[in-house]
PDB file of C-alpha atoms in Angstrom:
ATOM      1  CA  MET A  73     -66.912  13.396 -29.541  1.00  0.00           C
ATOM      2  CA  ASN A  74     -64.121  15.182 -31.367  1.00  0.00           C
ATOM      3  CA  ARG A  75     -64.986  18.828 -32.378  1.00  0.00           C
ATOM      4  CA  ARG A  76     -65.402  19.433 -35.952  1.00  0.00           C
ATOM      5  CA  HIS A  77     -62.867  21.913 -37.568  1.00  0.00           C
ATOM      6  CA  ASP A  78     -64.629  23.874 -40.343  1.00  0.00           C
ATOM      7  CA  PHE A  79     -62.676  25.464 -43.188  1.00  0.00           C
ATOM      8  CA  TYR A  80     -65.063  27.823 -44.918  1.00  0.00           C
ATOM      9  CA  LEU A  81     -64.206  28.075 -48.650  1.00  0.00           C
ATOM     10  CA  TRP A  82     -65.266  31.699 -49.587  1.00  0.00           C
ATOM     11  CA  ARG A  83     -63.599  32.159 -52.946  1.00  0.00           C
ATOM     12  CA  ALA A  84     -62.136  29.892 -55.766  1.00  0.00           C
ATOM     13  CA  ASP A  85     -61.086  30.830 -59.194  1.00  0.00           C
ATOM     14  CA  ARG A  86     -58.466  30.422 -62.194  1.00  0.00           C
ATOM     15  CA  GLU A  87     -56.107  33.206 -62.893  1.00  0.00           C
ATOM     16  CA  ASN A  88     -53.904  33.219 -66.080  1.00  0.00           C
ATOM     17  CA  CYS A  89     -51.135  35.958 -65.161  1.00  0.00           C
ATOM     18  CA  CYS A  90     -49.806  38.355 -67.616  1.00  0.00           C
ATOM     19  CA  LYS A  91     -45.993  39.014 -67.604  1.00  0.00           C
ATOM     20  CA  ASP A  92     -46.482  42.587 -66.138  1.00  0.00           C
ATOM     21  CA  LYS A  93     -49.095  41.603 -63.471  1.00  0.00           C
ATOM     22  CA  LYS A  94     -48.285  43.624 -60.363  1.00  0.00           C
ATOM     23  CA  LYS A  95     -46.328  41.734 -57.502  1.00  0.00           C
ATOM     24  CA  ILE A  96     -48.495  40.615 -54.791  1.00  0.00           C
ATOM     25  CA  GLU A  97     -46.748  41.532 -51.466  1.00  0.00           C
ATOM     26  CA  GLN A  98     -48.813  41.647 -48.191  1.00  0.00           C
ATOM     27  CA  ILE A  99     -49.733  40.153 -44.844  1.00  0.00           C
ATOM     28  CA  PHE A 100     -52.832  37.878 -45.815  1.00  0.00           C
ATOM     29  CA  SER A 101     -56.063  38.200 -43.796  1.00  0.00           C
ATOM     30  CA  TYR A 102     -57.046  34.559 -44.910  1.00  0.00           C
ATOM     31  CA  THR A 103     -55.285  31.471 -46.020  1.00  0.00           C
ATOM     32  CA  SER A 104     -55.016  30.729 -49.701  1.00  0.00           C
ATOM     33  CA  PHE A 105     -53.936  27.625 -51.728  1.00  0.00           C
ATOM     34  CA  HIS A 106     -52.402  28.174 -55.221  1.00  0.00           C
ATOM     35  CA  TYR A 107     -52.111  25.180 -57.510  1.00  0.00           C
ATOM     36  CA  ILE A 108     -49.979  26.008 -60.607  1.00  0.00           C
ATOM     37  CA  THR A 109     -51.145  24.602 -63.609  1.00  0.00           C
ATOM     38  CA  SER A 110     -48.747  26.111 -66.195  1.00  0.00           C
ATOM     39  CA  GLY A 111     -45.691  28.576 -66.440  1.00  0.00           C
ATOM     40  CA  TYR A 112     -43.786  29.845 -63.629  1.00  0.00           C
ATOM     41  CA  GLY A 113     -43.459  32.448 -61.087  1.00  0.00           C
ATOM     42  CA  TYR A 114     -41.975  33.127 -57.525  1.00  0.00           C
ATOM     43  CA  PHE A 115     -43.133  32.497 -54.199  1.00  0.00           C
ATOM     44  CA  ASN A 116     -41.100  34.133 -51.391  1.00  0.00           C
ATOM     45  CA  GLY A 117     -37.960  34.068 -53.596  1.00  0.00           C
ATOM     46  CA  VAL A 118     -38.409  30.460 -54.741  1.00  0.00           C
ATOM     47  CA  ARG A 119     -39.070  29.781 -58.373  1.00  0.00           C
ATOM     48  CA  LEU A 120     -42.038  27.257 -58.956  1.00  0.00           C
ATOM     49  CA  GLY A 121     -43.881  25.816 -61.943  1.00  0.00           C
ATOM     50  CA  ALA A 122     -46.561  23.687 -63.066  1.00  0.00           C
ATOM     51  CA  GLY A 123     -47.241  20.713 -60.786  1.00  0.00           C
ATOM     52  CA  GLN A 124     -46.228  22.818 -57.563  1.00  0.00           C
ATOM     53  CA  PHE A 125     -48.454  24.543 -55.151  1.00  0.00           C
ATOM     54  CA  PHE A 126     -47.883  27.112 -52.434  1.00  0.00           C
ATOM     55  CA  CYS A 127     -49.775  28.630 -49.587  1.00  0.00           C
ATOM     56  CA  ALA A 128     -50.375  32.091 -48.374  1.00  0.00           C
ATOM     57  CA  GLU A 129     -50.962  31.522 -44.657  1.00  0.00           C
ATOM     58  CA  LYS A 130     -53.258  33.791 -42.630  1.00  0.00           C
ATOM     59  CA  ASN A 131     -51.447  36.562 -40.791  1.00  0.00           C
ATOM     60  CA  HIS A 132     -48.214  35.820 -42.648  1.00  0.00           C
ATOM     61  CA  TYR A 133     -46.328  38.088 -44.971  1.00  0.00           C
ATOM     62  CA  VAL A 134     -45.951  36.578 -48.554  1.00  0.00           C
ATOM     63  CA  CYS A 135     -44.561  37.944 -51.969  1.00  0.00           C
ATOM     64  CA  TYR A 136     -45.349  36.374 -55.135  1.00  0.00           C
ATOM     65  CA  TYR A 137     -45.320  37.130 -58.950  1.00  0.00           C
ATOM     66  CA  PRO A 138     -45.217  35.612 -62.236  1.00  0.00           C
ATOM     67  CA  ASP A 139     -42.064  34.768 -64.319  1.00  0.00           C
ATOM     68  CA  PRO A 140     -41.675  37.637 -66.989  1.00  0.00           C
ATOM     69  CA  GLU A 141     -40.860  35.263 -69.583  1.00  0.00           C
ATOM     70  CA  GLU A 142     -43.433  32.387 -69.012  1.00  0.00           C
ATOM     71  CA  PRO A 143     -45.953  33.807 -66.573  1.00  0.00           C
ATOM     72  CA  TRP A 144     -48.018  31.304 -64.599  1.00  0.00           C
ATOM     73  CA  SER A 145     -51.387  30.258 -64.352  1.00  0.00           C
ATOM     74  CA  TYR A 146     -53.034  28.829 -61.328  1.00  0.00           C
ATOM     75  CA  ILE A 147     -56.035  27.655 -59.489  1.00  0.00           C
ATOM     76  CA  TYR A 148     -56.639  29.222 -55.984  1.00  0.00           C
ATOM     77  CA  PHE A 149     -58.928  28.442 -53.194  1.00  0.00           C
ATOM     78  CA  ASP A 150     -59.252  30.974 -50.333  1.00  0.00           C
ATOM     79  CA  PHE A 151     -60.259  29.989 -46.910  1.00  0.00           C
ATOM     80  CA  PHE A 152     -61.592  31.611 -43.846  1.00  0.00           C
ATOM     81  CA  GLU A 153     -60.959  29.611 -40.569  1.00  0.00           C
ATOM     82  CA  GLU A 154     -63.901  29.937 -38.193  1.00  0.00           C
ATOM     83  CA  ASP A 155     -61.959  28.416 -35.235  1.00  0.00           C
ATOM     84  CA  PRO A 156     -58.682  29.907 -34.328  1.00  0.00           C
ATOM     85  CA  SER A 157     -57.180  26.552 -33.850  1.00  0.00           C
ATOM     86  CA  ASN A 158     -57.733  25.645 -37.679  1.00  0.00           C
ATOM     87  CA  THR A 159     -54.888  27.913 -38.318  1.00  0.00           C
ATOM     88  CA  VAL A 160     -52.829  25.369 -36.479  1.00  0.00           C
ATOM     89  CA  LEU A 161     -54.129  22.510 -38.255  1.00  0.00           C
ATOM     90  CA  LEU A 162     -53.564  24.194 -41.663  1.00  0.00           C
ATOM     91  CA  ARG A 163     -49.953  24.969 -40.851  1.00  0.00           C
ATOM     92  CA  GLN A 164     -49.477  21.187 -39.921  1.00  0.00           C
ATOM     93  CA  LEU A 165     -51.061  20.149 -43.275  1.00  0.00           C
ATOM     94  CA  VAL A 166     -49.140  22.561 -45.545  1.00  0.00           C
ATOM     95  CA  GLY A 167     -45.691  22.165 -43.487  1.00  0.00           C
ATOM     96  CA  GLU A 168     -42.646  24.381 -44.174  1.00  0.00           C
ATOM     97  CA  PRO A 169     -41.704  26.244 -46.407  1.00  0.00           C
ATOM     98  CA  HIS A 170     -45.379  26.407 -47.508  1.00  0.00           C
ATOM     99  CA  TRP A 171     -44.837  25.256 -50.998  1.00  0.00           C
ATOM    100  CA  GLY A 172     -44.296  21.739 -52.725  1.00  0.00           C
ATOM    101  CA  SER A 173     -45.384  19.291 -55.601  1.00  0.00           C
ATOM    102  CA  PHE A 174     -48.817  17.868 -56.106  1.00  0.00           C
ATOM    103  CA  SER A 175     -50.038  15.044 -58.210  1.00  0.00           C
ATOM    104  CA  TYR A 176     -53.800  15.669 -58.693  1.00  0.00           C
ATOM    105  CA  MET A 177     -54.099  18.449 -61.313  1.00  0.00           C
ATOM    106  CA  GLU A 178     -57.250  16.810 -62.624  1.00  0.00           C
ATOM    107  CA  GLU A 179     -59.011  16.670 -59.345  1.00  0.00           C
ATOM    108  CA  VAL A 180     -58.320  20.261 -58.492  1.00  0.00           C
ATOM    109  CA  GLN A 181     -59.739  21.271 -61.855  1.00  0.00           C
ATOM    110  CA  HIS A 182     -62.947  19.231 -61.173  1.00  0.00           C
ATOM    111  CA  ILE A 183     -63.386  20.705 -57.669  1.00  0.00           C
ATOM    112  CA  LEU A 184     -62.770  24.249 -59.179  1.00  0.00           C
ATOM    113  CA  GLN A 185     -65.514  23.483 -61.963  1.00  0.00           C
ATOM    114  CA  LEU A 186     -68.177  22.364 -59.272  1.00  0.00           C
ATOM    115  CA  TYR A 187     -67.584  25.265 -57.199  1.00  0.00           C
ATOM    116  CA  MET A 188     -68.095  27.613 -60.176  1.00  0.00           C
ATOM    117  CA  VAL A 189     -71.331  25.883 -61.331  1.00  0.00           C
ATOM    118  CA  TYR A 190     -72.606  26.282 -57.848  1.00  0.00           C
ATOM    119  CA  ALA A 191     -71.276  29.888 -57.210  1.00  0.00           C
ATOM    120  CA  GLY A 192     -72.945  30.730 -60.705  1.00  0.00           C
ATOM    121  CA  ARG A 193     -76.294  30.126 -59.301  1.00  0.00           C
ATOM    122  CA  LYS A 194     -75.823  33.084 -56.936  1.00  0.00           C
ATOM    123  CA  GLN A 195     -76.805  31.039 -53.763  1.00  0.00           C
ATOM    124  CA  ASP A 196     -75.010  31.222 -50.432  1.00  0.00           C
ATOM    125  CA  ASN A 197     -74.961  27.832 -48.699  1.00  0.00           C
ATOM    126  CA  PRO A 198     -72.277  27.630 -46.061  1.00  0.00           C
ATOM    127  CA  ALA A 199     -72.811  23.848 -45.746  1.00  0.00           C
ATOM    128  CA  PHE A 200     -71.707  23.543 -49.557  1.00  0.00           C
ATOM    129  CA  HIS A 201     -68.703  25.970 -49.121  1.00  0.00           C
ATOM    130  CA  ARG A 202     -67.521  23.944 -46.089  1.00  0.00           C
ATOM    131  CA  ALA A 203     -68.019  20.703 -48.202  1.00  0.00           C
ATOM    132  CA  VAL A 204     -65.900  22.007 -50.864  1.00  0.00           C
ATOM    133  CA  GLY A 205     -63.506  23.340 -48.460  1.00  0.00           C
ATOM    134  CA  ASP A 206     -63.075  19.808 -46.953  1.00  0.00           C
ATOM    135  CA  MET A 207     -62.734  18.306 -50.432  1.00  0.00           C
ATOM    136  CA  VAL A 208     -59.711  20.735 -51.326  1.00  0.00           C
ATOM    137  CA  LEU A 209     -57.834  20.019 -47.990  1.00  0.00           C
ATOM    138  CA  ALA A 210     -58.467  16.227 -47.762  1.00  0.00           C
ATOM    139  CA  LEU A 211     -57.071  16.041 -51.523  1.00  0.00           C
ATOM    140  CA  HIS A 212     -54.289  18.131 -50.528  1.00  0.00           C
ATOM    141  CA  SER A 213     -53.418  16.103 -47.601  1.00  0.00           C
ATOM    142  CA  ALA A 214     -53.733  12.480 -49.420  1.00  0.00           C
ATOM    143  CA  GLY A 215     -52.151  13.789 -52.426  1.00  0.00           C
ATOM    144  CA  THR A 216     -48.916  15.321 -50.987  1.00  0.00           C
ATOM    145  CA  ALA A 217     -48.493  12.480 -48.381  1.00  0.00           C
ATOM    146  CA  MET A 218     -48.503   9.956 -51.417  1.00  0.00           C
ATOM    147  CA  PRO A 219     -45.344   7.810 -51.511  1.00  0.00           C
ATOM    148  CA  PRO A 220     -42.924   7.966 -54.552  1.00  0.00           C
ATOM    149  CA  ARG A 221     -43.955   6.305 -57.584  1.00  0.00           C
ATOM    150  CA  GLN A 222     -42.279   2.745 -57.850  1.00  0.00           C
ATOM    151  CA  SER A 223     -42.688   2.401 -61.761  1.00  0.00           C
ATOM    152  CA  ALA A 224     -39.739   1.927 -63.912  1.00  0.00           C
ATOM    153  CA  ALA A 225     -40.293   5.499 -65.025  1.00  0.00           C
ATOM    154  CA  GLY A 226     -40.192   6.782 -61.372  1.00  0.00           C
ATOM    155  CA  ARG A 227     -37.151   4.734 -60.635  1.00  0.00           C
ATOM    156  CA  HIS A 228     -35.133   6.308 -63.920  1.00  0.00           C
ATOM    157  CA  VAL A 229     -36.307   9.827 -62.471  1.00  0.00           C
ATOM    158  CA  ALA A 230     -34.957   9.145 -58.910  1.00  0.00           C
ATOM    159  CA  LYS A 231     -31.732   7.786 -60.212  1.00  0.00           C
ATOM    160  CA  ILE A 232     -31.040  10.804 -62.523  1.00  0.00           C
ATOM    161  CA  GLN A 233     -32.127  13.257 -59.624  1.00  0.00           C
ATOM    162  CA  GLN A 234     -29.554  11.648 -57.529  1.00  0.00           C
ATOM    163  CA  TYR A 235     -26.783  11.779 -60.146  1.00  0.00           C
ATOM    164  CA  ILE A 236     -27.681  15.729 -60.650  1.00  0.00           C
ATOM    165  CA  ASP A 237     -27.731  16.285 -56.715  1.00  0.00           C
ATOM    166  CA  THR A 238     -24.435  14.912 -56.516  1.00  0.00           C
ATOM    167  CA  HIS A 239     -22.656  16.137 -59.475  1.00  0.00           C
ATOM    168  CA  PHE A 240     -24.419  19.637 -60.057  1.00  0.00           C
ATOM    169  CA  GLU A 241     -20.952  21.444 -60.038  1.00  0.00           C
ATOM    170  CA  ASP A 242     -19.940  19.666 -63.105  1.00  0.00           C
ATOM    171  CA  LYS A 243     -20.475  20.651 -66.704  1.00  0.00           C
ATOM    172  CA  LEU A 244     -23.865  18.460 -67.221  1.00  0.00           C
ATOM    173  CA  ILE A 245     -25.218  18.122 -70.723  1.00  0.00           C
ATOM    174  CA  ILE A 246     -28.526  16.425 -71.018  1.00  0.00           C
ATOM    175  CA  GLU A 247     -27.525  14.237 -73.936  1.00  0.00           C
ATOM    176  CA  GLU A 248     -24.732  12.808 -71.893  1.00  0.00           C
ATOM    177  CA  LEU A 249     -26.856  12.406 -68.940  1.00  0.00           C
ATOM    178  CA  ALA A 250     -29.486  10.474 -71.017  1.00  0.00           C
ATOM    179  CA  ASP A 251     -26.862   8.473 -72.493  1.00  0.00           C
ATOM    180  CA  ARG A 252     -25.350   7.635 -69.162  1.00  0.00           C
ATOM    181  CA  PHE A 253     -28.722   5.935 -68.187  1.00  0.00           C
ATOM    182  CA  PHE A 254     -29.293   4.497 -71.797  1.00  0.00           C
ATOM    183  CA  LEU A 255     -32.232   6.544 -72.366  1.00  0.00           C
ATOM    184  CA  SER A 256     -33.170   9.086 -75.121  1.00  0.00           C
ATOM    185  CA  ARG A 257     -33.211  12.831 -74.350  1.00  0.00           C
ATOM    186  CA  PRO A 258     -36.821  13.417 -75.101  1.00  0.00           C
ATOM    187  CA  TYR A 259     -37.773  10.637 -72.881  1.00  0.00           C
ATOM    188  CA  VAL A 260     -35.770  11.823 -70.067  1.00  0.00           C
ATOM    189  CA  ARG A 261     -37.201  15.408 -70.482  1.00  0.00           C
ATOM    190  CA  ASN A 262     -40.641  14.059 -70.705  1.00  0.00           C
ATOM    191  CA  LEU A 263     -40.157  12.048 -67.525  1.00  0.00           C
ATOM    192  CA  PHE A 264     -39.196  15.063 -65.502  1.00  0.00           C
ATOM    193  CA  MET A 265     -41.958  17.166 -66.720  1.00  0.00           C
ATOM    194  CA  TRP A 266     -44.228  14.342 -65.700  1.00  0.00           C
ATOM    195  CA  HIS A 267     -42.917  13.863 -62.440  1.00  0.00           C
ATOM    196  CA  LEU A 268     -41.487  17.107 -61.181  1.00  0.00           C
ATOM    197  CA  GLY A 269     -43.073  19.636 -63.431  1.00  0.00           C
ATOM    198  CA  LEU A 270     -39.582  20.597 -64.410  1.00  0.00           C
ATOM    199  CA  SER A 271     -37.224  19.954 -67.338  1.00  0.00           C
ATOM    200  CA  PRO A 272     -33.731  18.232 -66.287  1.00  0.00           C
ATOM    201  CA  LYS A 273     -32.064  21.606 -67.152  1.00  0.00           C
ATOM    202  CA  GLN A 274     -34.731  23.591 -64.950  1.00  0.00           C
ATOM    203  CA  TYR A 275     -34.052  21.006 -62.133  1.00  0.00           C
ATOM    204  CA  LEU A 276     -30.391  21.460 -62.357  1.00  0.00           C
ATOM    205  CA  GLN A 277     -30.572  25.110 -62.276  1.00  0.00           C
ATOM    206  CA  GLU A 278     -32.847  24.783 -58.973  1.00  0.00           C
ATOM    207  CA  VAL A 279     -30.427  22.449 -57.377  1.00  0.00           C
ATOM    208  CA  ARG A 280     -27.488  24.845 -58.308  1.00  0.00           C
ATOM    209  CA  MET A 281     -29.497  27.951 -56.935  1.00  0.00           C
ATOM    210  CA  LYS A 282     -30.513  26.412 -53.773  1.00  0.00           C
ATOM    211  CA  LYS A 283     -26.916  25.404 -53.032  1.00  0.00           C
ATOM    212  CA  ALA A 284     -25.783  28.794 -53.907  1.00  0.00           C
ATOM    213  CA  GLY A 285     -28.421  30.496 -51.680  1.00  0.00           C
ATOM    214  CA  GLU A 286     -26.914  28.244 -48.811  1.00  0.00           C
ATOM    215  CA  LEU A 287     -23.476  29.224 -49.337  1.00  0.00           C
ATOM    216  CA  LEU A 288     -24.305  32.893 -49.620  1.00  0.00           C
ATOM    217  CA  LEU A 289     -25.922  32.675 -46.171  1.00  0.00           C
ATOM    218  CA  GLN A 290     -23.639  30.338 -44.436  1.00  0.00           C
ATOM    219  CA  THR A 291     -20.261  31.450 -45.653  1.00  0.00           C
ATOM    220  CA  ASP A 292     -18.285  34.652 -46.509  1.00  0.00           C
ATOM    221  CA  TYR A 293     -17.001  33.289 -49.876  1.00  0.00           C
ATOM    222  CA  GLU A 294     -16.682  35.670 -52.893  1.00  0.00           C
ATOM    223  CA  ILE A 295     -19.512  35.671 -55.365  1.00  0.00           C
ATOM    224  CA  ARG A 296     -16.923  34.484 -58.036  1.00  0.00           C
ATOM    225  CA  LEU A 297     -16.150  31.455 -55.875  1.00  0.00           C
ATOM    226  CA  ILE A 298     -19.766  30.381 -55.073  1.00  0.00           C
ATOM    227  CA  ALA A 299     -20.482  30.693 -58.726  1.00  0.00           C
ATOM    228  CA  SER A 300     -17.700  28.234 -59.935  1.00  0.00           C
ATOM    229  CA  SER A 301     -18.473  25.897 -56.711  1.00  0.00           C
ATOM    230  CA  VAL A 302     -22.110  25.365 -58.299  1.00  0.00           C
ATOM    231  CA  GLY A 303     -21.273  24.761 -61.756  1.00  0.00           C
ATOM    232  CA  TYR A 304     -20.803  28.414 -63.283  1.00  0.00           C
ATOM    233  CA  SER A 305     -17.452  29.425 -64.841  1.00  0.00           C
ATOM    234  CA  ASP A 306     -18.951  32.794 -65.865  1.00  0.00           C
ATOM    235  CA  GLN A 307     -19.926  35.032 -62.810  1.00  0.00           C
ATOM    236  CA  LEU A 308     -22.092  37.209 -64.779  1.00  0.00           C
ATOM    237  CA  ALA A 309     -24.071  34.237 -66.162  1.00  0.00           C
ATOM    238  CA  PHE A 310     -24.238  32.986 -62.823  1.00  0.00           C
ATOM    239  CA  SER A 311     -25.651  36.343 -61.405  1.00  0.00           C
ATOM    240  CA  LYS A 312     -28.283  36.661 -64.222  1.00  0.00           C
ATOM    241  CA  VAL A 313     -29.708  32.965 -63.417  1.00  0.00           C
ATOM    242  CA  PHE A 314     -29.558  33.717 -59.644  1.00  0.00           C
ATOM    243  CA  LYS A 315     -31.590  37.087 -60.011  1.00  0.00           C
ATOM    244  CA  GLN A 316     -34.102  35.155 -62.396  1.00  0.00           C
ATOM    245  CA  TYR A 317     -34.368  32.634 -59.539  1.00  0.00           C
ATOM    246  CA  TYR A 318     -34.436  34.809 -56.414  1.00  0.00           C
ATOM    247  CA  GLY A 319     -35.626  38.017 -57.678  1.00  0.00           C
ATOM    248  CA  CYS A 320     -32.547  39.850 -56.559  1.00  0.00           C
ATOM    249  CA  ALA A 321     -28.680  39.986 -57.250  1.00  0.00           C
ATOM    250  CA  PRO A 322     -26.442  37.605 -55.025  1.00  0.00           C
ATOM    251  CA  THR A 323     -25.177  40.552 -52.883  1.00  0.00           C
ATOM    252  CA  GLN A 324     -28.471  41.720 -52.201  1.00  0.00           C
ATOM    253  CA  PHE A 325     -29.854  38.108 -51.418  1.00  0.00           C
ATOM    254  CA  ARG A 326     -26.802  37.736 -48.921  1.00  0.00           C
ATOM    255  CA  SER A 327     -27.405  41.097 -47.148  1.00  0.00           C
ATOM    256  CA  ARG A 328     -31.066  40.925 -46.960  1.00  0.00           C
ATOM    257  CA  ASN A 329     -31.401  37.343 -45.629  1.00  0.00           C
ATOM    258  CA  ARG A 330     -28.414  37.738 -43.203  1.00  0.00           C
ATOM    259  CA  LYS A 331     -30.405  40.435 -41.526  1.00  0.00           C
ATOM    260  CA  MET A 332     -33.482  38.171 -40.887  1.00  0.00           C
ATOM    261  CA  ILE A 333     -31.397  35.392 -39.450  1.00  0.00           C
TER     262      ILE A 333
END
């Protein structure tokens, strides 16, 4: 008989962060899943938004905080693993880099509601906490493994994503991008928000910032050249966006992260 691996859910709640919420920077003694319901924030230097999750893994260092302009709200589930082998299973479930997108917002909210109703009775039932924990992990496993949508809307998003991915260094204007695919700007924006949790402009910025991060770590090119290579003619504008995305200036990002490699 296969041994049962229990994940004990000991706490769950919703948090609406204020813009000046203190940065959480620590080594976690438990594993915590966060499902972002609105706004934006930073997890280990990566900007995430609504429709995305991140996982603070037990015995691992994490750093996360809300965006000062559009602070995030999230639902979180905290786990204690009663068997050391469960940590390995959780790592396999979450994968690297411990964040991603999810498509089951309503279900997450229902599970939280169920937990809060029971927790409000002030009754301690380990079987209930394990059952809710199993639901969260099963939902996460199924939801993040879902294949891409095959609808016409999904195909539109995939084509526009592909175009942005290969032309991010160009001057891309959303109206022109929509015209290229014979779509309206509001429709394109709504498609991206629904499927990715990001506007087309935010997606373009994310692609550019990820590429800029790669160039900073893998080359010795000047900041000015890297900025122009990812679509920014103004180095100051590039540095401002970069700092908003990664939480530090390009030069600091390069020096800090190269020491870790």
